[in-house]
Amino acid sequence: MISKPAKAAWNFTYIIVIIGIGYFTFISSSKINYIWRWNTIPSYIIYTSHDTVSSPFNGFVEGYKNGELTIKSLHGVTKKFKLEKSAVKKGNVVDQGDELGYNVSHKAGALLLGLLTTLKISIIAIFFAIIIGIITGLMRIAENPLLKNLAITYIELIRGTPLLVQIFIFYFFIGTVFNLDRIVSGIGALAVFEGAYIAEIVRAGIQSIGKDQTEAALSIGMNYFQLMRHIIMPQAIKRTMPAMAGQFISLIKDSSLVSIISITDLTKAGREIVSSTFSPFEIWFTVAAMYLVLTYSLSSLTHLLERKMAKSDR
Amino acid sequence: MTDKKYAVRARNIYKVYPNEIKALNGVSLNVDYGEVLVIIGASGSGKSTFLRTLNRLEEINSGSIEVLGTDIFNKKTKPTKLRTKIGMVFQHFNLFPHLTVMENITIGQIKVKKVNKKDAVDLATVLLKKVGIVEKADVYPEQLSGGQQQRVAIARALAMKPQLMLFDEATSALDPEMIGEVLDVMEKVAKEGMTMIVVTHEMDFAKAAADRIAFMNQGKITEIATPEEILANDNNPQLKQFLNKIH
Ligand SMILES: Nc1ncnc2c1ncn2[C@@H]1O[C@H](COP(=O)(O)OP(=O)(O)OP(=O)(O)O)[C@@H](O)[C@H]1O
Ligand SMILES: [Mg+2]
């Protein structure tokens, strides 16, 4: 056991070390004459756009009141516009196409759009990976040699080859044969890849539930499906939660590889911005932080769930 | 030939485990409806294996078994259907840890027998009263003592309204002070006329509740008689040795 004051001292040291690392990074970058432009970064996440409004006809301005501009055409037709900022004044003559003013709106920047794509790909891939994982996990422990060997073949093939290669195979071969959209190929490759790992988690989880439970369930007349659905799976899922969460986090990170087949996820968005600006450091640090937001939220969520499930047992 | 009906009619059953262990070497046995049969025998003599063949948790190599009038190894006999009519109580209780006591007792009725929830809860409440722990309906098994867990397990089995109950050393994992409460429940069930096959070493229970005692030795039933006759038996050396050891 470490005493309380000693703990505080170590925590303080930790902060010092972190600051030191930050300072070292700063010093190293100033040695290579790198100009940091952090101020440009927020606009890649959210930017404000000025949507200009132009006059639909020739006429003159009647007035601007409470954010509403009124203009009257030469034929006596009046028209009102909601404008946050007016570029004209009462009495001004306006021609068709002249700028009357603009409205301000907030739009998602390229990085945020990329993050949303990454999130979408990950959620759909996790969904299918769970289905694939449960089915092949059950096949893996089946007595039937056909089911069992099919599952083993799948798991070994997938776990023995790199994800990047699988994405290429999915995209160039399967995608071409079945005429798949690139995003479908990407999600498919991810789901099939992570499914093999989830299958092993499912297998281990089921096998960790003793034979006793199976016999008790069978002895009251349950069939295989009822046994799995009501007795084994609920216990196995709870026991495998930490491993599952780890796998989902891996999936989110692995999803960055689909950028290679031109899916504009967070990583691809980062690459595109880097190639058009001179701020690779800021962009990649920001991209990393955005991945961290996803993975950290997920792990916090599972901690919360775990604690809740533990409570339901008390 | 008689046309007397038996609850269990086992003919010459043999069972060899995949590891070549011969667990059953020609067991034949008739159990009457309403009879309480106690099986005793040394460790490894095949008592559990025999019980488990009766509800097909274990398959056999040869022989035939009729339970409650059906040939259990007939292709047309569904094990799941058969098992709803046979209650089983295990040495280590095997309650479902993720379900409350009430859910443990109702899940079979609701999911297997498709009884509606209210009726299932009503029956479970009656059974919990019978085994004396109605106040624990909403707790999880891990909060119960071993004796309480085993009583819940008995209630779980009874909830399927079985016609035959199998007990495999239901008290041997319990602390001594809890054995009595479980045996009391078992005697109560016996008195209500349930057909029971009970593997146990509790000779007091056997004397009080058993109609007959069967002694198993090396995969065979070598003696079967009333409790008095078994205890007085003088010409079976293995039985004598066994009885001396457990006393
Ligand atoms: N699943 C199994 N696989 C292989 N051998 C087994 C299995 N179950 C039991 N056996 C063996 O079969 C024989 C009979 O075992 P069984 O469990 O039926 O005996 P038992 O009379 O119930 O003993 P105990 O009093 O220890 O419970 C033993 O030699 C045992 O090791
Ligand atoms: Mg046994």
Coordinates of C-alpha atoms and ligand atoms in Angstrom, one line a residue:
Chain A
M1 CA 0.0 0.0 0.0
I2 CA 1.1 3.5 -0.9
S3 CA 0.3 6.1 1.8
K4 CA -2.0 9.0 1.0
P5 CA 0.7 11.8 0.9
A6 CA 3.0 9.6 -1.2
K7 CA 0.1 9.0 -3.6
A8 CA -0.4 12.8 -4.0
A9 CA 3.3 13.3 -4.6
W10 CA 3.2 10.6 -7.4
N11 CA 0.1 12.2 -8.9
F12 CA 1.9 15.5 -8.9
T13 CA 4.9 14.0 -10.5
Y14 CA 2.6 12.5 -13.2
I15 CA 1.4 16.0 -14.1
I16 CA 4.9 17.3 -14.2
V17 CA 6.0 14.5 -16.6
I18 CA 3.0 15.1 -18.9
I19 CA 3.8 18.8 -19.0
G20 CA 7.4 17.9 -19.7
I21 CA 6.5 15.7 -22.6
G22 CA 4.3 18.5 -24.0
Y23 CA 7.1 21.0 -23.6
F24 CA 9.6 18.7 -25.3
T25 CA 7.2 18.3 -28.2
F26 CA 6.9 22.0 -28.5
I27 CA 10.7 22.6 -28.4
S28 CA 11.4 19.8 -31.0
S29 CA 8.9 21.3 -33.4
S30 CA 10.3 24.8 -33.0
K31 CA 13.8 23.3 -33.9
I32 CA 12.4 22.2 -37.3
N33 CA 10.9 25.6 -37.9
Y34 CA 7.4 24.4 -37.8
I35 CA 4.8 27.1 -37.7
W36 CA 1.8 26.0 -35.7
R37 CA -1.5 27.1 -37.0
W38 CA -4.0 25.8 -34.5
N39 CA -6.3 28.7 -35.3
T40 CA -7.3 27.1 -38.6
I41 CA -8.3 23.8 -37.1
P42 CA -11.7 24.6 -35.6
S43 CA -13.0 25.5 -39.0
Y44 CA -12.4 21.9 -40.1
I45 CA -14.8 20.8 -37.4
I46 CA -17.5 23.4 -37.4
Y47 CA -17.4 26.6 -39.5
T48 CA -19.9 29.4 -39.9
S49 CA -21.0 30.1 -43.4
H50 CA -22.4 33.4 -44.7
D51 CA -25.4 32.5 -47.0
T52 CA -25.9 35.6 -49.1
V53 CA -29.4 36.5 -50.2
S54 CA -29.8 38.4 -53.5
S55 CA -32.7 40.5 -54.8
P56 CA -35.1 38.6 -57.0
F57 CA -36.2 41.7 -59.0
N58 CA -35.5 45.4 -59.6
G59 CA -36.9 47.6 -57.0
F60 CA -36.1 49.5 -53.8
V61 CA -35.7 48.9 -50.1
E62 CA -38.7 49.7 -48.0
G63 CA -37.0 49.1 -44.6
Y64 CA -35.1 46.7 -42.3
K65 CA -36.8 46.0 -39.0
N66 CA -36.3 43.1 -36.4
G67 CA -34.2 41.2 -38.8
E68 CA -36.7 41.4 -41.6
L69 CA -35.9 43.3 -44.8
T70 CA -38.8 44.4 -47.0
I71 CA -38.3 45.3 -50.7
K72 CA -40.8 46.5 -53.2
S73 CA -40.6 45.9 -56.9
L74 CA -41.2 48.5 -59.6
H75 CA -44.6 46.8 -60.2
G76 CA -45.6 47.4 -56.5
V77 CA -45.0 43.8 -55.3
T78 CA -43.5 43.6 -51.8
K79 CA -41.3 40.9 -50.5
K80 CA -39.9 40.1 -47.1
F81 CA -36.6 38.4 -46.2
K82 CA -35.3 37.2 -42.9
L83 CA -31.7 38.5 -42.8
E84 CA -29.2 38.5 -40.0
K85 CA -27.2 41.2 -41.5
S86 CA -28.5 43.6 -44.1
A87 CA -26.2 45.1 -46.8
V88 CA -28.7 47.7 -47.9
K89 CA -30.5 50.7 -46.4
K90 CA -34.0 52.1 -46.6
G91 CA -34.5 53.8 -49.9
N92 CA -31.7 52.0 -51.7
V93 CA -32.4 51.0 -55.2
V94 CA -31.6 47.3 -55.9
D95 CA -31.3 45.5 -59.2
Q96 CA -32.1 41.9 -59.7
G97 CA -29.2 39.8 -58.4
D98 CA -27.8 42.5 -56.0
E99 CA -26.8 41.3 -52.6
L100 CA -29.3 42.2 -49.9
G101 CA -27.4 40.8 -47.0
Y102 CA -26.7 37.4 -45.5
N103 CA -27.6 34.8 -42.9
V104 CA -25.2 33.0 -40.7
S105 CA -25.3 29.2 -40.3
H106 CA -23.1 26.6 -38.6
K107 CA -21.9 23.8 -40.9
A108 CA -20.0 20.6 -40.1
G109 CA -16.4 20.8 -41.3
A110 CA -14.6 18.0 -43.2
L111 CA -13.2 16.5 -40.0
L112 CA -16.6 16.3 -38.3
L113 CA -18.1 14.8 -41.4
G114 CA -15.3 12.2 -41.4
L115 CA -16.0 11.5 -37.8
L116 CA -19.6 10.9 -38.5
T117 CA -18.8 8.6 -41.4
T118 CA -16.4 6.7 -39.1
L119 CA -19.1 6.4 -36.5
K120 CA -21.6 5.2 -39.0
I121 CA -19.3 2.6 -40.5
S122 CA -18.3 1.4 -37.0
I123 CA -21.9 1.1 -35.7
I124 CA -23.1 -0.9 -38.7
A125 CA -20.0 -3.0 -38.7
I126 CA -20.3 -3.8 -35.0
F127 CA -23.9 -4.8 -35.5
F128 CA -23.1 -7.3 -38.2
A129 CA -19.9 -8.4 -36.5
I130 CA -22.0 -9.4 -33.4
I131 CA -24.4 -11.4 -35.5
I132 CA -21.5 -13.1 -37.4
G133 CA -19.6 -13.6 -34.1
I134 CA -22.5 -15.2 -32.3
I135 CA -23.4 -17.5 -35.1
T136 CA -19.9 -18.7 -35.8
G137 CA -19.1 -18.8 -32.1
L138 CA -22.0 -21.3 -31.7
M139 CA -20.9 -23.2 -34.7
R140 CA -17.4 -23.4 -33.3
I141 CA -18.6 -25.3 -30.3
A142 CA -21.2 -27.4 -32.2
E143 CA -20.7 -31.2 -32.3
N144 CA -21.5 -31.4 -36.0
P145 CA -18.2 -31.5 -37.8
L146 CA -19.5 -29.6 -40.8
L147 CA -20.5 -26.6 -38.7
K148 CA -17.5 -26.8 -36.5
N149 CA -14.9 -27.1 -39.4
L150 CA -16.6 -24.2 -41.3
A151 CA -16.3 -22.0 -38.2
I152 CA -12.7 -23.0 -37.6
T153 CA -11.8 -22.4 -41.3
Y154 CA -13.4 -18.9 -41.2
I155 CA -11.8 -17.9 -37.9
E156 CA -8.3 -19.1 -38.9
L157 CA -8.4 -17.5 -42.4
I158 CA -9.5 -14.2 -41.0
R159 CA -7.2 -14.1 -38.0
G160 CA -4.3 -15.2 -40.1
T161 CA -4.4 -12.5 -42.7
P162 CA -4.0 -8.7 -42.4
L163 CA -7.2 -6.6 -42.4
L164 CA -5.7 -4.3 -45.1
V165 CA -5.4 -7.3 -47.5
Q166 CA -9.0 -8.4 -46.6
I167 CA -10.3 -4.9 -47.4
F168 CA -8.6 -5.1 -50.8
I169 CA -10.0 -8.5 -51.5
F170 CA -13.5 -7.4 -50.4
Y171 CA -13.3 -4.3 -52.5
F172 CA -11.5 -5.5 -55.7
F173 CA -12.8 -9.1 -55.8
I174 CA -16.1 -9.5 -53.9
G175 CA -17.1 -5.9 -54.5
T176 CA -16.6 -6.3 -58.2
V177 CA -18.3 -9.7 -58.5
F178 CA -21.4 -8.5 -56.6
N179 CA -21.2 -4.9 -57.8
L180 CA -21.0 -3.5 -54.2
D181 CA -20.7 0.1 -53.3
R182 CA -17.3 0.9 -51.8
I183 CA -18.8 1.7 -48.4
V184 CA -20.6 -1.7 -48.4
S185 CA -17.3 -3.4 -49.2
G186 CA -15.6 -1.5 -46.3
I187 CA -18.3 -2.3 -43.8
G188 CA -18.4 -5.9 -45.0
A189 CA -14.7 -6.4 -44.6
L190 CA -14.7 -4.9 -41.1
A191 CA -17.7 -6.9 -39.9
V192 CA -16.2 -10.2 -41.3
F193 CA -12.8 -9.4 -39.7
E194 CA -14.1 -8.4 -36.3
G195 CA -16.7 -11.2 -36.4
A196 CA -13.9 -13.8 -36.2
Y197 CA -12.6 -12.2 -33.0
I198 CA -16.0 -11.9 -31.5
A199 CA -16.7 -15.6 -32.4
E200 CA -13.7 -16.5 -30.2
I201 CA -14.9 -14.3 -27.4
V202 CA -18.4 -15.8 -27.6
R203 CA -16.9 -19.3 -27.6
A204 CA -14.8 -18.6 -24.5
G205 CA -17.8 -16.9 -22.8
I206 CA -20.1 -19.9 -23.4
Q207 CA -17.5 -22.4 -22.3
S208 CA -16.9 -20.4 -19.2
I209 CA -20.5 -21.2 -18.1
G210 CA -20.3 -24.6 -16.5
K211 CA -21.9 -27.8 -17.7
D212 CA -24.0 -27.6 -14.6
Q213 CA -26.1 -24.8 -16.0
T214 CA -26.7 -26.7 -19.2
E215 CA -27.8 -29.8 -17.3
A216 CA -30.1 -27.9 -15.0
A217 CA -31.8 -26.2 -18.0
L218 CA -32.1 -29.4 -20.0
S219 CA -33.6 -31.1 -16.9
I220 CA -36.6 -28.8 -16.9
G221 CA -37.2 -29.5 -20.6
M222 CA -35.5 -26.6 -22.3
N223 CA -34.4 -27.2 -25.9
Y224 CA -31.0 -26.0 -27.3
F225 CA -32.4 -22.6 -28.4
Q226 CA -34.1 -21.9 -25.0
L227 CA -31.0 -23.0 -23.2
M228 CA -28.8 -20.6 -25.2
R229 CA -31.3 -17.7 -25.2
H230 CA -32.4 -17.8 -21.5
I231 CA -29.5 -19.4 -19.6
I232 CA -26.2 -19.4 -21.3
M233 CA -26.1 -16.2 -23.4
P234 CA -27.3 -13.8 -20.6
Q235 CA -24.5 -15.1 -18.4
A236 CA -21.9 -15.3 -21.2
I237 CA -22.6 -11.8 -22.4
K238 CA -22.1 -10.3 -18.9
R239 CA -18.9 -12.2 -18.5
T240 CA -17.5 -11.2 -21.9
M241 CA -18.5 -7.5 -21.7
P242 CA -14.9 -6.3 -21.1
A243 CA -13.5 -8.4 -24.0
M244 CA -16.4 -7.3 -26.3
A245 CA -15.9 -3.6 -25.5
G246 CA -12.2 -4.0 -26.2
Q247 CA -13.1 -5.6 -29.6
F248 CA -15.5 -2.8 -30.5
I249 CA -12.8 -0.3 -29.7
S250 CA -10.4 -2.2 -31.9
L251 CA -13.1 -2.0 -34.6
I252 CA -13.4 1.7 -34.4
K253 CA -9.6 2.1 -34.7
D254 CA -9.3 -0.6 -37.5
S255 CA -12.0 1.3 -39.4
S256 CA -9.4 3.9 -40.3
L257 CA -8.0 1.3 -42.8
V258 CA -11.1 1.6 -45.0
S259 CA -9.8 5.1 -46.0
I260 CA -7.6 3.2 -48.4
I261 CA -10.5 2.4 -50.7
S262 CA -11.4 6.1 -50.8
I263 CA -14.1 6.1 -48.2
T264 CA -14.0 9.6 -46.6
D265 CA -13.9 8.6 -43.0
L266 CA -12.0 10.6 -40.3
T267 CA -8.6 9.4 -41.5
K268 CA -9.3 10.1 -45.2
A269 CA -10.6 13.5 -44.2
G270 CA -7.4 14.2 -42.3
R271 CA -5.3 13.1 -45.3
E272 CA -7.3 15.4 -47.7
I273 CA -6.9 18.4 -45.4
V274 CA -3.2 17.8 -44.9
S275 CA -2.6 17.7 -48.6
S276 CA -4.3 21.1 -49.1
T277 CA -2.8 22.9 -46.0
F278 CA 0.6 23.0 -44.4
S279 CA -0.5 21.8 -41.0
P280 CA 0.0 18.1 -40.8
F281 CA 0.9 18.1 -37.1
E282 CA -2.2 19.9 -36.0
I283 CA -4.5 17.8 -38.2
W284 CA -3.1 14.5 -37.1
F285 CA -3.2 15.4 -33.5
T286 CA -6.8 16.6 -33.9
V287 CA -7.7 13.4 -35.8
A288 CA -6.2 11.3 -33.0
A289 CA -8.1 13.3 -30.4
M290 CA -11.3 12.7 -32.3
Y291 CA -10.8 8.9 -32.4
L292 CA -10.0 9.1 -28.7
V293 CA -13.4 10.8 -28.1
L294 CA -15.1 7.8 -29.7
T295 CA -13.2 5.1 -28.0
Y296 CA -13.2 6.8 -24.7
S297 CA -16.9 7.3 -24.8
L298 CA -17.4 3.7 -25.6
S299 CA -15.2 2.4 -22.8
S300 CA -16.9 4.7 -20.3
L301 CA -20.3 3.5 -21.4
T302 CA -19.3 -0.1 -20.9
H303 CA -17.9 0.6 -17.5
L304 CA -21.2 2.2 -16.6
L305 CA -23.1 -0.8 -18.0
E306 CA -20.9 -3.3 -16.2
R307 CA -21.5 -1.5 -12.9
K308 CA -25.2 -1.5 -13.5
M309 CA -25.2 -5.2 -14.4
A310 CA -23.2 -6.0 -11.3
K311 CA -25.7 -4.2 -9.2
S312 CA -28.6 -6.2 -10.7
D313 CA -27.0 -9.2 -9.1
R314 CA -26.8 -7.9 -5.6
Chain B
M1 CA -46.1 -61.6 -18.4
T2 CA -48.0 -59.1 -16.3
D3 CA -49.5 -55.8 -17.5
K4 CA -48.5 -54.0 -14.3
K5 CA -47.5 -50.5 -14.9
Y6 CA -44.2 -49.2 -13.6
A7 CA -43.0 -45.6 -13.3
V8 CA -39.5 -46.8 -14.3
R9 CA -38.7 -50.1 -16.0
A10 CA -35.0 -50.5 -16.8
R11 CA -33.9 -53.7 -18.6
N12 CA -30.3 -54.7 -18.7
I13 CA -28.7 -51.4 -19.4
Y14 CA -25.1 -51.0 -20.2
K15 CA -23.2 -47.7 -20.4
V16 CA -19.6 -47.3 -21.4
Y17 CA -18.1 -43.7 -21.3
P18 CA -15.9 -42.6 -24.3
N19 CA -12.9 -43.1 -22.0
E20 CA -13.8 -46.8 -21.9
I21 CA -15.0 -46.7 -18.3
K22 CA -17.9 -49.2 -17.9
A23 CA -20.2 -47.2 -15.6
L24 CA -23.3 -49.5 -15.9
N25 CA -23.0 -53.3 -16.4
G26 CA -26.5 -54.6 -16.8
V27 CA -28.8 -52.7 -14.5
S28 CA -32.4 -53.9 -14.3
L29 CA -34.9 -52.3 -12.1
N30 CA -38.6 -51.7 -11.7
V31 CA -40.0 -48.7 -9.7
D32 CA -43.7 -48.6 -8.8
Y33 CA -45.7 -45.4 -9.2
G34 CA -45.6 -43.7 -5.8
E35 CA -42.6 -45.6 -4.7
V36 CA -39.6 -44.0 -3.0
L37 CA -36.4 -45.8 -4.0
V38 CA -33.1 -44.9 -2.3
I39 CA -29.9 -45.9 -4.1
I40 CA -26.8 -46.3 -2.2
G41 CA -23.3 -47.4 -3.2
A42 CA -19.7 -46.5 -3.1
S43 CA -18.2 -43.6 -5.1
G44 CA -17.9 -44.6 -8.8
S45 CA -20.4 -47.4 -8.6
G46 CA -22.6 -45.7 -11.2
K47 CA -25.4 -44.2 -9.2
S48 CA -25.3 -40.8 -10.9
T49 CA -24.9 -42.3 -14.3
F50 CA -28.0 -44.5 -13.8
L51 CA -30.1 -41.5 -12.7
R52 CA -28.9 -39.4 -15.6
T53 CA -29.9 -42.1 -18.2
L54 CA -33.5 -41.9 -16.9
N55 CA -34.0 -38.4 -18.3
R56 CA -31.5 -38.9 -21.1
L57 CA -28.8 -36.6 -19.9
E58 CA -26.8 -39.7 -20.7
E59 CA -27.3 -42.1 -23.6
I60 CA -26.8 -45.8 -23.1
N61 CA -25.0 -48.5 -25.1
S62 CA -27.6 -51.3 -24.8
G63 CA -30.7 -52.2 -22.9
S64 CA -34.1 -50.5 -22.7
I65 CA -35.7 -48.0 -20.4
E66 CA -39.3 -47.1 -20.0
V67 CA -40.2 -44.1 -17.9
L68 CA -43.8 -43.2 -17.1
G69 CA -45.0 -45.6 -19.8
T70 CA -42.8 -44.3 -22.7
D71 CA -39.8 -46.0 -24.2
I72 CA -37.3 -43.2 -23.7
F73 CA -34.9 -44.2 -26.4
N74 CA -37.6 -44.6 -29.0
K75 CA -36.9 -42.3 -32.0
K76 CA -40.3 -40.7 -31.5
T77 CA -39.7 -39.8 -27.9
K78 CA -38.6 -36.2 -27.6
P79 CA -36.1 -35.7 -24.8
T80 CA -37.4 -32.2 -24.0
K81 CA -41.0 -33.5 -23.6
L82 CA -39.8 -36.4 -21.5
R83 CA -37.7 -34.1 -19.2
T84 CA -40.6 -31.9 -18.3
K85 CA -42.2 -34.9 -16.6
I86 CA -39.1 -35.8 -14.7
G87 CA -37.7 -33.4 -12.0
M88 CA -34.0 -33.5 -11.2
V89 CA -32.2 -32.2 -8.2
F90 CA -28.4 -31.9 -8.3
Q91 CA -25.7 -32.1 -5.7
H92 CA -24.6 -28.5 -6.4
F93 CA -28.1 -27.1 -6.8
N94 CA -27.3 -25.6 -10.2
L95 CA -29.6 -22.6 -9.8
F96 CA -29.5 -20.0 -12.5
P97 CA -27.4 -17.2 -10.9
H98 CA -28.6 -14.4 -13.2
L99 CA -32.3 -15.0 -12.3
T100 CA -34.1 -14.3 -9.0
V101 CA -35.5 -17.2 -7.0
M102 CA -38.9 -16.5 -8.4
E103 CA -37.6 -16.4 -12.0
N104 CA -35.7 -19.6 -11.4
I105 CA -39.0 -21.3 -10.5
T106 CA -41.1 -19.7 -13.2
I107 CA -38.8 -19.8 -16.2
G108 CA -39.4 -23.4 -17.1
Q109 CA -43.2 -23.0 -16.8
I110 CA -43.2 -19.8 -18.9
K111 CA -40.6 -20.7 -21.6
V112 CA -41.0 -24.5 -21.8
K113 CA -44.7 -25.1 -20.9
K114 CA -45.9 -21.7 -22.1
V115 CA -47.9 -21.1 -18.9
N116 CA -48.9 -17.5 -18.5
K117 CA -46.9 -15.5 -16.1
K118 CA -49.5 -15.0 -13.5
D119 CA -50.3 -18.7 -13.2
A120 CA -46.5 -19.5 -13.1
V121 CA -46.0 -17.0 -10.2
D122 CA -49.0 -18.4 -8.3
L123 CA -47.7 -21.9 -8.5
A124 CA -44.2 -20.8 -7.7
T125 CA -45.5 -19.0 -4.6
V126 CA -47.3 -22.1 -3.4
L127 CA -44.1 -24.1 -3.9
L128 CA -42.0 -21.6 -2.1
K129 CA -44.3 -21.8 0.8
K130 CA -44.0 -25.5 0.7
V131 CA -40.2 -25.4 0.9
G132 CA -40.4 -22.6 3.4
I133 CA -38.7 -19.6 1.8
V134 CA -41.4 -17.6 0.3
E135 CA -39.8 -14.4 1.7
K136 CA -36.8 -14.9 -0.5
A137 CA -38.7 -14.8 -3.8
D138 CA -37.0 -11.7 -5.1
V139 CA -33.4 -12.3 -4.2
Y140 CA -30.6 -13.9 -6.3
P141 CA -29.3 -17.3 -5.5
E142 CA -25.9 -16.2 -4.3
Q143 CA -27.6 -14.5 -1.3
L144 CA -29.0 -17.8 -0.1
S145 CA -27.4 -20.4 2.1
G146 CA -26.8 -23.8 0.5
G147 CA -29.8 -25.3 2.2
Q148 CA -32.0 -22.5 0.9
Q149 CA -30.6 -22.9 -2.6
Q150 CA -31.3 -26.6 -2.6
R151 CA -34.9 -26.0 -1.5
V152 CA -35.3 -23.5 -4.3
A153 CA -33.9 -26.1 -6.7
I154 CA -36.5 -28.6 -5.5
A155 CA -39.2 -26.0 -6.0
R156 CA -37.9 -25.3 -9.5
A157 CA -38.2 -29.0 -10.4
L158 CA -41.6 -29.4 -8.8
A159 CA -42.9 -26.4 -10.8
M160 CA -42.9 -28.5 -13.9
K161 CA -45.4 -30.8 -12.2
P162 CA -43.3 -33.8 -12.7
Q163 CA -44.5 -37.4 -12.1
L164 CA -41.0 -38.6 -11.1
M165 CA -38.3 -36.9 -9.1
L166 CA -34.7 -37.8 -9.2
F167 CA -32.3 -36.6 -6.4
D168 CA -28.6 -37.0 -6.9
E169 CA -26.9 -36.6 -3.5
A170 CA -29.0 -33.5 -2.9
T171 CA -27.5 -33.0 0.6
S172 CA -23.9 -34.0 0.2
A173 CA -22.6 -30.5 -0.6
L174 CA -24.4 -29.0 2.4
D175 CA -23.1 -28.0 5.8
P176 CA -24.3 -30.5 8.4
E177 CA -26.7 -28.1 10.0
M178 CA -28.6 -27.5 6.7
I179 CA -29.0 -31.2 5.7
G180 CA -32.1 -31.6 7.9
E181 CA -34.1 -28.8 6.3
V182 CA -33.6 -30.2 2.8
L183 CA -34.4 -33.8 3.9
D184 CA -37.6 -32.5 5.6
V185 CA -38.7 -31.1 2.3
M186 CA -37.9 -34.3 0.5
E187 CA -39.9 -36.3 3.0
K188 CA -42.8 -33.9 2.6
V189 CA -42.7 -34.5 -1.2
A190 CA -42.5 -38.2 -0.7
K191 CA -45.5 -38.2 1.7
E192 CA -47.6 -36.5 -1.0
G193 CA -47.2 -39.6 -3.1
M194 CA -44.4 -38.5 -5.6
T195 CA -42.5 -41.3 -7.2
M196 CA -38.9 -40.6 -6.2
I197 CA -35.5 -42.1 -6.9
V198 CA -33.0 -40.8 -4.4
V199 CA -29.3 -41.2 -4.4
T200 CA -28.2 -40.5 -0.8
H201 CA -26.1 -41.7 2.0
E202 CA -28.5 -40.4 4.6
M203 CA -29.6 -43.7 6.1
D204 CA -32.0 -42.0 8.5
F205 CA -33.9 -40.5 5.6
A206 CA -33.8 -43.9 3.8
K207 CA -35.3 -45.6 6.9
A208 CA -38.0 -43.0 7.3
A209 CA -39.0 -42.4 3.7
A210 CA -37.8 -45.3 1.4
D211 CA -40.0 -48.2 0.3
R212 CA -36.9 -50.0 -0.9
I213 CA -33.1 -49.5 -1.0
A214 CA -31.0 -50.5 -3.9
F215 CA -27.3 -51.1 -3.4
M216 CA -25.1 -50.5 -6.4
N217 CA -21.7 -52.0 -6.9
Q218 CA -19.4 -51.7 -9.9
G219 CA -22.2 -50.7 -12.3
K220 CA -24.8 -53.3 -11.0
I221 CA -27.6 -53.4 -8.5
T222 CA -26.5 -56.2 -6.3
E223 CA -29.1 -55.9 -3.6
I224 CA -32.6 -54.4 -3.6
A225 CA -34.9 -54.8 -0.6
T226 CA -36.8 -52.9 2.2
P227 CA -34.6 -50.7 4.4
E228 CA -34.9 -53.2 7.3
E229 CA -33.8 -56.1 5.1
I230 CA -30.9 -54.1 3.6
L231 CA -29.6 -53.0 7.1
A232 CA -30.0 -56.6 8.3
N233 CA -28.4 -58.1 5.3
D234 CA -25.5 -60.4 6.3
N235 CA -24.5 -62.2 3.1
N236 CA -23.3 -59.3 0.8
P237 CA -19.8 -58.4 2.0
Q238 CA -19.5 -55.3 -0.2
L239 CA -22.8 -54.0 1.2
K240 CA -21.7 -54.7 4.8
Q241 CA -18.4 -52.9 4.2
F242 CA -20.2 -50.0 2.6
L243 CA -22.7 -49.7 5.5
N244 CA -20.0 -49.8 8.1
K245 CA -18.1 -47.1 6.3
I246 CA -20.9 -44.6 6.2
H247 CA -21.9 -45.2 9.9
Ligands
LIG1 N1 -18.7 -37.9 -18.1 C1 -18.0 -38.9 -17.8 N2 -17.0 -39.3 -18.6 C2 -16.2 -40.4 -18.3 N3 -16.3 -41.1 -17.2 C3 -17.3 -40.8 -16.3 C4 -18.2 -39.7 -16.6 N4 -19.0 -39.6 -15.6 C5 -18.7 -40.6 -14.7 N5 -17.7 -41.4 -15.2 C6 -17.1 -42.5 -14.6 O1 -18.1 -43.5 -14.5 C7 -18.1 -44.2 -13.3 C8 -19.4 -44.1 -12.5 O2 -19.6 -42.7 -12.2 P1 -20.8 -42.2 -11.4 O3 -20.7 -40.7 -11.4 O4 -22.0 -42.7 -12.1 O5 -20.7 -42.8 -10.0 P2 -21.4 -42.4 -8.6 O6 -21.8 -43.7 -8.1 O7 -22.4 -41.4 -8.9 O8 -20.2 -41.9 -7.8 P3 -20.2 -40.7 -6.7 O9 -20.7 -41.3 -5.4 O10 -18.8 -40.3 -6.6 O11 -21.1 -39.6 -7.2 C9 -16.9 -43.6 -12.5 O12 -15.8 -44.5 -12.7 C10 -16.7 -42.3 -13.1 O13 -15.3 -41.9 -13.1
MG2 MG -22.6 -39.4 -8.3

